Amino acid sequence: MWNKLQPYRSSIILLAALSLGGVTGIIIPDIALKLKPIGQIFLNLLFMIIVPLVAISVTSSIARMTDLKKLGAILVSILLVSIAMAIVPAVGIIGLATIFDPAQGVVLDLKQSVELGSGNMDFVSLLTTNDFIGLLSKSNILALIIMSVISGIAIGQSGKDGEKVSAMLDSLNTVTLKVVSIVMLAAPIGLGAFFASTMASQDPQLLQTFARAIALFFIAAVSYFTLGSSFYAWLGGGTSGVKQFWKHAIAPSVTALGTSSSLATLPVNIRAANKMGLREDIADICLPLLVNLNKGGASMTTALKIVFIYSLLGLEFTPDVFAITILISVLSAFVIGGVPGGAFLGEIFIVTTLGLPIEVIPILIIIGAVTDAPATLINVIHDLNATQIIERLSRKRYLTSTEADT
């Protein structure tokens, strides 16, 4: 039994620690409030590592990807399809959460100012800084990601000198991820203590909002898994594409739920693609890249977290906030999801970019941990759908070029 739960071991331990912290905050609030410095120390350690983690991981990942620029149109198709399949679930869950508010009037009173949450957003400041030193601040993660992507492209296009820099970045990335793994050993204690202090001064009904938010996600995930997958399969191969997809989608679906890992499911996905009759050369190129780039489940989870937190804090979800939510969701799926070992990077990314109180981080983590399995399922199964669509686009380009030659 325990072997089957092994892939979820860290999530189970973390959820147990957060649950214990929440109960402690409600039952003995005076003691729970004194635990806050322990949680603050842990979060500060994460904040200290986030800038080098993002800069090194994203830059090295992009530098390796640009080696594939010779693939041309296929790589462009992979990127465009991945972005589109991140936007669709994000918009969908925002719509559902707006109609069926999971907070339902419960307000999280943190007695703190929110830097960007309630007004028009300064997109210039979000996306850029006016000085290099600004990139070293956790408050400018979006700008740091943009510059890291540009730097990665430049390294990938710099020939042998770029290869030397890329190799050095890979080594730095290994060391940085090891630092993260060491810090994360304290996650259950640090986050449990921090959540205890947060719950000490809150309405116990706050716990009920988690159940509503998670139930909303599961309903949306099941709908998107069935209806969305069918629609994508139809785009990729018409009626026959839908039949072939569902005929061979069971094995990767079960593997994804059992391992909670897109990477572990990759061999099963490649086998399913071959059985579906997809071109082997297309599947062998697309599926390994889509593992890191196509994460609609992660995008859906990120969007739900932001809508939920805004509702809990009693903040207005303006059109500007909607736009930045979609951007954060896409980046979480496209860039951050591909950062190995970037634990809690998504939560910190949300908080720092939107200027939210750090007390909401444990709340975001709870939602992320519980929704991890269905989100992984969507990530994995839609890699097959994306491969279907990309193969169809490649076939159309081939036919068009053949007609032009004749």
Coordinates of C-alpha atoms in Angstrom, one line a residue:
M1 CA 0.0 0.0 0.0
W2 CA 2.8 2.4 1.0
N3 CA 4.6 1.7 -2.3
K4 CA 1.6 2.9 -4.2
L5 CA 1.6 6.1 -2.2
Q6 CA 5.3 6.7 -2.6
P7 CA 4.9 9.2 -5.4
Y8 CA 2.7 11.3 -3.2
R9 CA 5.0 11.0 -0.1
S10 CA 6.1 14.6 0.1
S11 CA 2.6 15.9 -0.6
I12 CA 1.1 13.7 2.1
I13 CA 3.7 14.8 4.7
L14 CA 3.3 18.5 3.7
L15 CA -0.5 18.3 3.9
A16 CA -0.3 16.5 7.3
A17 CA 1.9 19.3 8.6
L18 CA -0.3 22.0 7.3
S19 CA -3.4 20.3 8.7
L20 CA -1.7 20.0 12.1
G21 CA -0.7 23.7 11.9
G22 CA -4.3 24.7 11.0
V23 CA -5.8 22.7 13.9
T24 CA -3.1 24.2 16.3
G25 CA -4.0 27.7 15.2
I26 CA -7.7 27.2 15.8
I27 CA -7.4 25.3 19.1
I28 CA -4.5 27.1 20.8
P29 CA -4.1 30.4 19.0
D30 CA -1.9 32.0 21.7
I31 CA 0.8 29.3 21.2
A32 CA 0.3 29.2 17.4
L33 CA 1.1 33.0 17.1
K34 CA 4.5 32.4 18.7
L35 CA 5.4 29.9 15.9
K36 CA 5.4 32.5 13.2
P37 CA 9.1 33.3 13.4
I38 CA 9.9 29.7 12.6
G39 CA 7.8 29.9 9.4
Q40 CA 9.2 33.3 8.6
I41 CA 12.7 31.9 8.7
F42 CA 11.8 29.1 6.2
L43 CA 10.1 31.5 3.8
N44 CA 13.0 33.9 3.9
L45 CA 15.3 31.0 3.0
L46 CA 13.1 30.4 -0.1
F47 CA 13.0 34.0 -1.0
M48 CA 16.8 34.2 -0.8
I49 CA 17.2 31.3 -3.3
I50 CA 14.4 32.2 -5.8
V51 CA 16.4 34.8 -7.8
P52 CA 19.4 32.5 -8.6
L53 CA 17.0 29.6 -9.1
V54 CA 14.9 31.3 -11.7
A55 CA 17.8 33.0 -13.5
I56 CA 20.0 29.9 -13.7
S57 CA 17.3 27.3 -14.4
V58 CA 15.4 29.2 -17.0
T59 CA 18.5 30.5 -18.8
S60 CA 20.1 27.0 -19.0
S61 CA 16.8 25.4 -20.1
I62 CA 16.3 27.9 -22.9
A63 CA 20.0 27.7 -23.9
R64 CA 19.5 23.9 -24.4
M65 CA 16.2 24.4 -26.3
T66 CA 17.8 26.7 -28.9
D67 CA 19.9 23.8 -30.1
L68 CA 16.6 22.6 -31.7
K69 CA 16.1 25.8 -33.8
K70 CA 16.9 23.7 -36.8
L71 CA 13.6 22.0 -36.3
G72 CA 12.0 25.3 -37.4
A73 CA 8.3 25.0 -38.0
I74 CA 7.8 22.0 -35.7
L75 CA 9.3 23.8 -32.7
V76 CA 7.2 26.9 -33.5
S77 CA 4.1 24.6 -33.6
I78 CA 5.0 23.1 -30.2
L79 CA 5.4 26.5 -28.6
L80 CA 2.1 27.9 -30.0
V81 CA 0.1 24.8 -29.2
S82 CA 1.5 24.7 -25.7
I83 CA 0.7 28.3 -25.0
A84 CA -2.9 27.9 -26.4
M85 CA -3.4 24.8 -24.3
A86 CA -2.3 26.7 -21.2
I87 CA -4.6 29.7 -21.9
V88 CA -7.8 27.6 -22.4
P89 CA -8.0 25.9 -19.0
A90 CA -6.9 29.1 -17.2
V91 CA -9.7 31.1 -18.8
G92 CA -12.2 28.3 -18.1
I93 CA -11.4 27.9 -14.4
I94 CA -11.5 31.7 -13.9
G95 CA -14.9 31.7 -15.4
L96 CA -16.1 28.9 -13.1
A97 CA -14.6 30.4 -10.0
T98 CA -16.2 33.8 -10.8
I99 CA -19.6 32.2 -11.1
F100 CA -19.3 29.7 -8.3
D101 CA -17.2 31.7 -5.8
P102 CA -15.4 29.1 -3.6
A103 CA -14.8 31.7 -0.8
Q104 CA -18.5 32.5 -0.6
G105 CA -18.2 35.6 1.6
V106 CA -15.4 34.3 3.9
V107 CA -12.7 37.0 4.1
L108 CA -9.1 36.4 5.1
D109 CA -8.1 39.3 7.4
L110 CA -4.4 39.7 7.3
K111 CA -4.4 43.5 8.1
Q112 CA -1.7 44.1 5.5
S113 CA -1.6 46.3 2.4
V114 CA -1.6 44.6 -1.0
E115 CA 0.8 46.3 -3.3
L116 CA -0.8 45.6 -6.7
G117 CA -3.9 43.6 -6.0
S118 CA -6.5 46.3 -6.0
G119 CA -6.1 48.7 -8.8
N120 CA -4.6 49.2 -12.2
M121 CA -1.4 47.3 -12.7
D122 CA 1.8 48.9 -14.0
F123 CA 2.7 46.4 -16.7
V124 CA 5.9 48.3 -17.6
S125 CA 7.2 47.7 -14.1
L126 CA 6.0 44.1 -14.0
L127 CA 7.7 43.2 -17.2
T128 CA 10.9 45.3 -17.0
T129 CA 13.2 47.2 -14.6
N130 CA 15.1 50.4 -15.2
D131 CA 18.4 49.0 -13.8
F132 CA 20.2 45.6 -13.7
I133 CA 20.1 45.6 -10.0
G134 CA 16.3 45.5 -10.1
L135 CA 16.6 41.9 -11.6
L136 CA 18.0 40.8 -8.3
S137 CA 14.8 41.5 -6.4
K138 CA 12.2 38.8 -5.9
S139 CA 9.6 41.5 -6.6
N140 CA 10.6 41.5 -10.3
I141 CA 10.4 37.8 -11.1
L142 CA 8.5 38.5 -14.4
A143 CA 11.3 40.8 -15.6
L144 CA 13.9 38.3 -14.5
I145 CA 12.2 35.5 -16.5
I146 CA 12.0 37.7 -19.6
M147 CA 15.7 38.6 -19.4
S148 CA 16.6 34.9 -18.6
V149 CA 14.8 33.8 -21.8
I150 CA 16.6 36.4 -23.9
S151 CA 19.9 35.4 -22.3
G152 CA 19.2 31.7 -22.9
I153 CA 18.5 32.4 -26.6
A154 CA 21.7 34.5 -26.9
I155 CA 23.8 31.7 -25.3
G156 CA 22.2 29.1 -27.6
Q157 CA 23.1 31.2 -30.7
S158 CA 26.7 31.9 -29.6
G159 CA 28.4 28.7 -31.0
K160 CA 31.2 27.2 -29.1
D161 CA 31.5 30.0 -26.6
G162 CA 27.8 29.6 -25.9
E163 CA 28.3 25.9 -25.3
K164 CA 30.9 26.6 -22.7
V165 CA 28.6 29.0 -20.9
S166 CA 25.7 26.5 -21.2
A167 CA 27.8 23.8 -19.6
M168 CA 28.7 26.1 -16.7
L169 CA 25.0 27.0 -16.2
D170 CA 24.1 23.3 -16.1
S171 CA 26.7 22.8 -13.3
L172 CA 25.4 25.9 -11.4
N173 CA 21.8 24.6 -11.9
T174 CA 22.8 21.3 -10.3
V175 CA 24.2 23.1 -7.3
T176 CA 21.3 25.5 -7.0
L177 CA 18.8 22.7 -7.0
K178 CA 20.7 20.9 -4.3
V179 CA 20.5 24.1 -2.2
V180 CA 16.7 24.1 -2.8
S181 CA 16.5 20.4 -1.8
I182 CA 18.3 21.1 1.5
V183 CA 16.0 24.1 2.3
M184 CA 13.0 22.0 1.5
L185 CA 13.8 19.5 4.2
A186 CA 12.4 22.1 6.6
A187 CA 9.2 22.7 4.6
P188 CA 6.8 20.7 6.8
I189 CA 8.0 22.4 10.0
G190 CA 8.3 25.9 8.5
L191 CA 5.0 25.9 6.6
G192 CA 3.1 24.1 9.3
A193 CA 4.3 26.8 11.9
F194 CA 3.5 29.6 9.5
F195 CA 0.0 28.3 8.7
A196 CA -0.7 27.8 12.4
S197 CA 0.0 31.5 13.1
T198 CA -2.1 32.5 10.1
M199 CA -5.1 30.4 11.3
A200 CA -4.8 31.7 14.8
S201 CA -6.5 34.9 14.0
Q202 CA -8.9 33.7 11.2
D203 CA -12.4 32.5 11.0
P204 CA -12.5 28.7 11.3
Q205 CA -14.9 28.7 8.3
L206 CA -11.8 29.5 6.2
L207 CA -11.1 25.7 6.2
Q208 CA -14.4 25.1 4.4
T209 CA -13.4 27.3 1.5
F210 CA -10.5 24.9 0.7
A211 CA -13.0 22.1 0.2
R212 CA -15.1 24.2 -2.1
A213 CA -12.1 25.4 -4.1
I214 CA -10.7 21.9 -4.5
A215 CA -14.2 20.5 -5.4
L216 CA -14.5 23.2 -8.1
F217 CA -11.1 22.2 -9.5
F218 CA -11.9 18.5 -9.6
I219 CA -15.2 19.2 -11.4
A220 CA -13.4 21.5 -13.9
A221 CA -10.6 18.9 -14.3
V222 CA -12.9 16.0 -15.1
S223 CA -14.9 18.2 -17.6
Y224 CA -11.7 19.4 -19.3
F225 CA -10.2 16.0 -19.3
T226 CA -13.1 14.4 -21.1
L227 CA -14.6 17.2 -23.2
G228 CA -11.3 19.1 -23.8
S229 CA -9.4 16.0 -24.8
S230 CA -12.1 15.0 -27.2
F231 CA -12.1 18.4 -28.8
Y232 CA -8.4 18.5 -29.1
A233 CA -8.3 14.9 -30.6
W234 CA -10.9 16.0 -33.1
L235 CA -8.8 19.0 -34.1
G236 CA -5.8 16.6 -34.5
G237 CA -7.5 13.9 -36.5
G238 CA -11.3 14.4 -36.9
T239 CA -13.7 11.7 -35.8
S240 CA -11.1 8.9 -36.3
G241 CA -8.6 10.9 -34.2
V242 CA -11.1 11.0 -31.3
K243 CA -11.6 7.2 -31.5
Q244 CA -7.9 6.4 -31.7
F245 CA -7.2 8.8 -28.8
W246 CA -9.7 7.3 -26.3
K247 CA -8.7 3.8 -27.4
H248 CA -5.2 4.3 -26.3
A249 CA -5.4 7.0 -23.6
I250 CA -6.2 4.7 -20.6
A251 CA -2.6 3.5 -20.1
P252 CA -1.0 6.9 -19.9
S253 CA -3.9 8.2 -17.8
V254 CA -3.5 5.5 -15.2
T255 CA 0.3 5.9 -15.2
A256 CA 0.0 9.6 -14.7
L257 CA -2.3 9.2 -11.7
G258 CA -0.2 6.4 -10.2
T259 CA 3.2 8.2 -10.5
S260 CA 2.0 11.9 -10.4
S261 CA 4.9 12.6 -12.8
S262 CA 4.8 13.7 -16.4
L263 CA 8.3 12.5 -17.0
A264 CA 7.7 9.0 -15.6
T265 CA 4.7 8.7 -18.0
L266 CA 6.7 9.7 -21.1
P267 CA 7.6 6.2 -22.2
V268 CA 3.9 5.2 -21.9
N269 CA 2.9 8.2 -23.8
I270 CA 5.3 7.5 -26.6
R271 CA 4.0 3.9 -26.8
A272 CA 0.4 5.2 -26.9
A273 CA 1.3 7.6 -29.7
N274 CA 2.8 4.8 -31.8
K275 CA -0.4 2.7 -31.3
M276 CA -2.5 5.7 -32.3
G277 CA -0.7 5.7 -35.6
L278 CA 1.0 9.0 -35.1
R279 CA 4.2 9.6 -37.1
E280 CA 7.1 8.2 -35.1
D281 CA 9.5 11.0 -36.1
I282 CA 6.9 13.7 -35.0
A283 CA 6.1 11.9 -31.7
D284 CA 9.7 11.3 -30.8
I285 CA 10.4 15.1 -31.2
C286 CA 7.2 16.5 -29.7
L287 CA 6.5 14.4 -26.6
P288 CA 9.9 14.9 -24.8
L289 CA 9.5 18.7 -25.4
L290 CA 5.8 18.8 -24.4
V291 CA 6.6 17.2 -21.1
N292 CA 8.2 20.5 -20.0
L293 CA 6.3 22.9 -22.2
N294 CA 2.7 21.7 -22.3
K295 CA 1.2 21.9 -18.7
G296 CA -2.5 22.9 -19.0
G297 CA -3.1 21.3 -15.6
A298 CA -0.5 23.5 -13.9
S299 CA -2.0 26.5 -15.7
M300 CA -5.5 25.7 -14.4
T301 CA -4.2 25.2 -10.9
T302 CA -2.4 28.6 -10.9
A303 CA -5.4 30.5 -12.2
L304 CA -7.6 28.9 -9.5
K305 CA -5.1 29.9 -6.8
I306 CA -5.1 33.5 -7.9
V307 CA -8.9 33.8 -8.2
F308 CA -9.4 32.1 -4.9
I309 CA -6.9 34.3 -3.0
Y310 CA -8.4 37.4 -4.5
S311 CA -11.8 36.4 -3.3
L312 CA -10.5 35.5 0.2
L313 CA -8.8 38.8 0.5
G314 CA -11.9 40.7 -0.7
L315 CA -10.0 42.2 -3.6
E316 CA -11.6 43.2 -6.9
F317 CA -10.7 40.9 -9.8
T318 CA -10.3 43.6 -12.5
P319 CA -9.5 43.2 -16.2
D320 CA -5.9 44.1 -15.4
V321 CA -5.7 41.3 -12.8
F322 CA -7.4 38.9 -15.3
A323 CA -4.7 39.7 -17.9
I324 CA -1.8 39.2 -15.5
T325 CA -3.4 36.0 -14.1
I326 CA -3.4 34.5 -17.6
L327 CA 0.2 35.6 -18.1
I328 CA 1.3 34.1 -14.8
S329 CA -0.7 30.9 -15.6
V330 CA 1.0 30.5 -19.0
L331 CA 4.4 31.2 -17.5
S332 CA 3.8 28.7 -14.7
A333 CA 2.9 26.1 -17.3
F334 CA 5.4 27.0 -19.9
V335 CA 8.5 28.1 -18.0
I336 CA 8.2 27.4 -14.3
G337 CA 6.7 24.0 -14.9
G338 CA 9.9 23.1 -16.7
V339 CA 12.2 24.1 -13.9
P340 CA 13.3 20.9 -12.2
G341 CA 13.1 21.0 -8.4
G342 CA 11.5 24.5 -8.5
A343 CA 9.4 23.6 -5.4
F344 CA 7.0 26.4 -4.3
L345 CA 8.4 28.6 -7.1
G346 CA 4.9 29.0 -8.5
E347 CA 3.5 30.1 -5.1
I348 CA 6.3 32.6 -4.6
F349 CA 5.9 33.8 -8.2
I350 CA 2.2 34.5 -7.6
V351 CA 2.8 36.3 -4.3
T352 CA 5.7 38.5 -5.4
T353 CA 4.2 39.4 -8.8
L354 CA 0.8 40.4 -7.5
G355 CA 2.2 41.9 -4.3
L356 CA 0.1 39.7 -2.0
P357 CA 0.9 39.0 1.7
I358 CA 3.2 36.1 2.3
E359 CA 0.7 34.6 4.7
V360 CA -1.3 33.3 1.7
I361 CA 1.6 31.0 0.6
P362 CA 0.5 28.0 2.7
I363 CA -3.0 28.3 1.4
L364 CA -1.7 28.2 -2.2
I365 CA 0.4 25.2 -1.4
I366 CA -2.5 23.3 0.0
I367 CA -4.5 23.8 -3.2
G368 CA -1.4 22.8 -5.3
A369 CA -0.7 19.7 -3.3
V370 CA -4.3 18.3 -3.4
T371 CA -4.8 19.1 -7.1
D372 CA -1.4 17.8 -8.2
A373 CA -2.6 14.3 -9.4
P374 CA -5.5 15.6 -11.6
A375 CA -3.3 18.4 -12.9
T376 CA -0.6 15.9 -13.8
L377 CA -3.2 13.8 -15.6
I378 CA -4.2 16.8 -17.7
N379 CA -0.6 17.6 -18.4
V380 CA 0.2 14.1 -19.6
I381 CA -2.9 13.3 -21.6
H382 CA -2.9 16.6 -23.5
D383 CA 0.6 16.0 -24.6
L384 CA -0.9 13.2 -26.8
N385 CA -3.5 15.7 -28.0
A386 CA -0.9 18.3 -28.8
T387 CA 1.1 15.7 -30.8
Q388 CA -2.0 14.9 -32.8
I389 CA -2.6 18.6 -33.6
I390 CA 1.1 19.2 -34.4
E391 CA 1.2 16.2 -36.7
R392 CA -1.8 17.5 -38.6
L393 CA -0.3 21.0 -38.9
S394 CA 3.0 19.4 -40.2
R395 CA 1.1 17.3 -42.7
K396 CA -0.8 20.4 -44.0
R397 CA 2.5 22.3 -44.4
Y398 CA 4.0 19.3 -46.3
L399 CA 1.1 19.1 -48.7
T400 CA 1.2 22.9 -49.3
S401 CA 4.9 22.8 -50.0
T402 CA 4.4 19.8 -52.4
E403 CA 1.6 21.6 -54.3
A404 CA 3.8 24.7 -54.6
D405 CA 6.7 22.6 -56.0
T406 CA 4.4 21.1 -58.7

